[in-house]
């Protein structure tokens, strides 16, 4: 099971200054919300043959990559106002704008696309790294030429590798 500490339900978490104060109703529901989201994530991964080790790909301008202390690893900023239409598999299966889900980026399953240009670099992200940062994965409905996934990036930065 993939741990989703820091998932979108994390807005319900808060520092408890007084441990004797009973939890708010929203806090009491958090374990149930996390369990349901974990189950839906597992179903999504299994249905599409994805694992924590699956790599997803994206092209970006090299100017959008920032160095990290780790050789070969770069930081890529999330899009604060994404326009992809995604299927909200965690909230009932309806189509939503990614901007309503949260900041993130779209990534392709296939690294062999035809739209690479000289001023762009191809990067990859490992799904397990996304989940470790509290991100989630959503199917993109608005692209039909290839399988695209929208990854939420709660921390605003995602660690990627050049391909």
mmCIF file of C-alpha atoms in Angstrom:
data_model
loop_
_atom_site.group_PDB
_atom_site.id
_atom_site.type_symbol
_atom_site.label_atom_id
_atom_site.label_comp_id
_atom_site.label_asym_id
_atom_site.label_seq_id
_atom_site.Cartn_x
_atom_site.Cartn_y
_atom_site.Cartn_z
ATOM 1 C CA UNK A 1 0.000 0.000 0.000
ATOM 2 C CA UNK A 2 1.323 3.460 -0.892
ATOM 3 C CA UNK A 3 1.503 5.836 2.040
ATOM 4 C CA UNK A 4 -0.224 9.135 1.369
ATOM 5 C CA UNK A 5 0.973 11.234 4.267
ATOM 6 C CA UNK A 6 0.603 14.792 3.056
ATOM 7 C CA UNK A 7 -2.182 14.020 0.562
ATOM 8 C CA UNK A 8 -4.833 16.633 -0.270
ATOM 9 C CA UNK A 9 -6.707 15.661 2.877
ATOM 10 C CA UNK A 10 -3.741 16.932 4.892
ATOM 11 C CA UNK A 11 -5.389 20.339 5.146
ATOM 12 C CA UNK A 12 -7.344 18.703 7.970
ATOM 13 C CA UNK A 13 -4.184 18.143 9.954
ATOM 14 C CA UNK A 14 -3.079 20.786 12.378
ATOM 15 C CA UNK A 15 -0.749 21.054 15.315
ATOM 16 C CA UNK A 16 -2.487 20.055 18.515
ATOM 17 C CA UNK A 17 -1.450 22.536 21.163
ATOM 18 C CA UNK A 18 -3.609 20.926 23.838
ATOM 19 C CA UNK A 19 -3.610 17.102 23.683
ATOM 20 C CA UNK A 20 -6.636 16.994 26.018
ATOM 21 C CA UNK A 21 -8.843 18.828 23.540
ATOM 22 C CA UNK A 22 -10.987 16.324 21.644
ATOM 23 C CA UNK A 23 -10.319 16.190 17.879
ATOM 24 C CA UNK A 24 -12.531 18.197 15.591
ATOM 25 C CA UNK A 25 -15.024 16.252 13.492
ATOM 26 C CA UNK A 26 -12.838 16.773 10.399
ATOM 27 C CA UNK A 27 -9.786 15.352 12.184
ATOM 28 C CA UNK A 28 -11.716 12.283 13.330
ATOM 29 C CA UNK A 29 -12.607 11.562 9.676
ATOM 30 C CA UNK A 30 -9.008 11.836 8.451
ATOM 31 C CA UNK A 31 -8.058 8.132 8.846
ATOM 32 C CA UNK A 32 -11.160 7.146 6.844
ATOM 33 C CA UNK A 33 -10.379 9.690 4.109
ATOM 34 C CA UNK A 34 -6.764 8.477 3.909
ATOM 35 C CA UNK A 35 -7.877 4.840 3.754
ATOM 36 C CA UNK A 36 -10.330 5.534 0.931
ATOM 37 C CA UNK A 37 -7.761 7.561 -1.013
ATOM 38 C CA UNK A 38 -5.162 4.809 -0.549
ATOM 39 C CA UNK A 39 -7.647 2.209 -1.830
ATOM 40 C CA UNK A 40 -8.541 4.300 -4.883
ATOM 41 C CA UNK A 41 -4.877 4.966 -5.611
ATOM 42 C CA UNK A 42 -4.089 1.245 -5.412
ATOM 43 C CA UNK A 43 -7.017 0.449 -7.738
ATOM 44 C CA UNK A 44 -5.830 3.081 -10.229
ATOM 45 C CA UNK A 45 -2.242 1.824 -10.190
ATOM 46 C CA UNK A 46 -3.302 -1.818 -10.618
ATOM 47 C CA UNK A 47 -5.802 -1.032 -13.388
ATOM 48 C CA UNK A 48 -3.126 0.736 -15.438
ATOM 49 C CA UNK A 49 -0.139 -1.457 -14.585
ATOM 50 C CA UNK A 50 1.649 1.331 -12.723
ATOM 51 C CA UNK A 51 3.937 0.900 -9.717
ATOM 52 C CA UNK A 52 6.013 3.110 -7.466
ATOM 53 C CA UNK A 53 8.935 2.416 -9.818
ATOM 54 C CA UNK A 54 7.080 3.540 -12.964
ATOM 55 C CA UNK A 55 8.754 6.439 -14.739
ATOM 56 C CA UNK A 56 6.655 9.158 -16.357
ATOM 57 C CA UNK A 57 8.060 11.692 -18.832
ATOM 58 C CA UNK A 58 7.743 15.347 -19.693
ATOM 59 C CA UNK A 59 9.559 17.879 -21.816
ATOM 60 C CA UNK A 60 10.443 21.266 -20.453
ATOM 61 C CA UNK A 61 12.689 24.189 -21.172
ATOM 62 C CA UNK A 62 16.034 23.741 -19.444
ATOM 63 C CA UNK A 63 15.616 27.169 -17.858
ATOM 64 C CA UNK A 64 12.795 25.689 -15.728
ATOM 65 C CA UNK A 65 15.131 23.124 -14.147
ATOM 66 C CA UNK A 66 16.976 24.041 -10.964
ATOM 67 C CA UNK A 67 20.039 22.222 -9.689
ATOM 68 C CA UNK A 68 19.791 20.096 -6.553
ATOM 69 C CA UNK A 69 22.588 18.837 -4.296
ATOM 70 C CA UNK A 70 22.267 15.430 -5.991
ATOM 71 C CA UNK A 71 24.066 14.928 -9.330
ATOM 72 C CA UNK A 72 21.692 14.302 -12.234
ATOM 73 C CA UNK A 73 18.658 15.396 -10.226
ATOM 74 C CA UNK A 74 16.803 18.653 -10.862
ATOM 75 C CA UNK A 75 13.919 20.513 -9.325
ATOM 76 C CA UNK A 76 10.948 21.394 -11.538
ATOM 77 C CA UNK A 77 8.247 23.810 -10.367
ATOM 78 C CA UNK A 78 4.582 22.901 -10.367
ATOM 79 C CA UNK A 79 2.081 24.794 -12.481
ATOM 80 C CA UNK A 80 -0.098 26.885 -10.153
ATOM 81 C CA UNK A 81 -2.867 27.267 -12.732
ATOM 82 C CA UNK A 82 -3.026 24.048 -14.788
ATOM 83 C CA UNK A 83 -5.618 23.687 -17.536
ATOM 84 C CA UNK A 84 -5.761 19.894 -17.962
ATOM 85 C CA UNK A 85 -9.120 18.170 -17.552
ATOM 86 C CA UNK A 86 -8.592 15.271 -15.153
ATOM 87 C CA UNK A 87 -10.694 12.433 -13.799
ATOM 88 C CA UNK A 88 -11.022 12.831 -10.040
ATOM 89 C CA UNK A 89 -10.683 9.154 -9.130
ATOM 90 C CA UNK A 90 -10.475 10.026 -5.426
ATOM 91 C CA UNK A 91 -13.639 12.111 -5.331
ATOM 92 C CA UNK A 92 -16.232 10.253 -7.362
ATOM 93 C CA UNK A 93 -14.830 9.897 -10.851
ATOM 94 C CA UNK A 94 -16.093 13.155 -12.344
ATOM 95 C CA UNK A 95 -14.028 15.326 -14.689
ATOM 96 C CA UNK A 96 -12.509 18.405 -13.088
ATOM 97 C CA UNK A 97 -10.045 21.058 -14.091
ATOM 98 C CA UNK A 98 -6.642 20.261 -12.641
ATOM 99 C CA UNK A 99 -6.578 23.750 -11.111
ATOM 100 C CA UNK A 100 -9.394 22.590 -8.810
ATOM 101 C CA UNK A 101 -7.332 19.559 -7.745
ATOM 102 C CA UNK A 102 -4.138 21.446 -6.941
ATOM 103 C CA UNK A 103 -0.819 22.554 -8.366
ATOM 104 C CA UNK A 104 1.034 19.997 -10.442
ATOM 105 C CA UNK A 105 2.200 18.951 -13.898
ATOM 106 C CA UNK A 106 1.218 16.581 -16.676
ATOM 107 C CA UNK A 107 3.526 13.668 -17.512
ATOM 108 C CA UNK A 108 3.350 11.087 -20.320
ATOM 109 C CA UNK A 109 3.616 7.325 -19.957
ATOM 110 C CA UNK A 110 5.591 7.052 -23.166
ATOM 111 C CA UNK A 111 9.050 8.557 -23.484
ATOM 112 C CA UNK A 112 9.003 8.185 -27.283
ATOM 113 C CA UNK A 113 6.918 11.191 -28.261
ATOM 114 C CA UNK A 114 7.400 13.163 -31.460
ATOM 115 C CA UNK A 115 7.161 16.702 -30.140
ATOM 116 C CA UNK A 116 10.659 17.199 -28.736
ATOM 117 C CA UNK A 117 12.450 20.302 -29.969
ATOM 118 C CA UNK A 118 16.037 21.512 -29.630
ATOM 119 C CA UNK A 119 15.276 24.007 -26.862
ATOM 120 C CA UNK A 120 13.584 21.417 -24.658
ATOM 121 C CA UNK A 121 14.901 18.630 -22.471
ATOM 122 C CA UNK A 122 13.122 15.432 -21.560
ATOM 123 C CA UNK A 123 12.823 14.634 -17.860
ATOM 124 C CA UNK A 124 11.452 11.662 -15.955
ATOM 125 C CA UNK A 125 9.906 11.284 -12.537
ATOM 126 C CA UNK A 126 9.458 8.083 -10.532
ATOM 127 C CA UNK A 127 5.906 7.699 -9.196
ATOM 128 C CA UNK A 128 7.176 6.631 -5.781
ATOM 129 C CA UNK A 129 9.004 9.958 -5.495
ATOM 130 C CA UNK A 130 5.762 11.798 -6.233
ATOM 131 C CA UNK A 131 3.898 9.813 -3.562
ATOM 132 C CA UNK A 132 6.719 10.382 -1.054
ATOM 133 C CA UNK A 133 6.212 14.141 -1.519
ATOM 134 C CA UNK A 134 2.479 13.805 -0.823
ATOM 135 C CA UNK A 135 1.451 13.962 -4.485
ATOM 136 C CA UNK A 136 -1.259 11.988 -6.233
ATOM 137 C CA UNK A 137 -1.832 10.823 -9.811
ATOM 138 C CA UNK A 138 -4.901 11.586 -11.935
ATOM 139 C CA UNK A 139 -5.776 10.413 -15.461
ATOM 140 C CA UNK A 140 -5.887 13.328 -17.916
ATOM 141 C CA UNK A 141 -9.080 13.350 -19.958
ATOM 142 C CA UNK A 142 -8.236 16.280 -22.215
ATOM 143 C CA UNK A 143 -5.456 14.532 -24.199
ATOM 144 C CA UNK A 144 -6.328 11.609 -26.462
ATOM 145 C CA UNK A 145 -3.178 11.167 -28.572
ATOM 146 C CA UNK A 146 -1.195 9.556 -25.745
ATOM 147 C CA UNK A 147 -1.661 8.543 -22.095
ATOM 148 C CA UNK A 148 -1.009 11.560 -19.898
ATOM 149 C CA UNK A 149 -1.134 11.640 -16.111
ATOM 150 C CA UNK A 150 -1.541 14.724 -13.960
ATOM 151 C CA UNK A 151 0.653 14.636 -10.864
ATOM 152 C CA UNK A 152 -0.154 16.887 -7.944
ATOM 153 C CA UNK A 153 2.872 18.491 -6.337
ATOM 154 C CA UNK A 154 1.846 19.831 -2.914
ATOM 155 C CA UNK A 155 5.344 21.123 -2.088
ATOM 156 C CA UNK A 156 5.484 23.117 -5.350
ATOM 157 C CA UNK A 157 8.731 21.481 -6.524
ATOM 158 C CA UNK A 158 9.246 18.012 -7.983
ATOM 159 C CA UNK A 159 12.577 16.218 -8.255
ATOM 160 C CA UNK A 160 13.171 14.929 -11.814
ATOM 161 C CA UNK A 161 15.996 13.343 -13.809
ATOM 162 C CA UNK A 162 17.072 14.230 -17.345
ATOM 163 C CA UNK A 163 16.478 11.419 -19.822
#
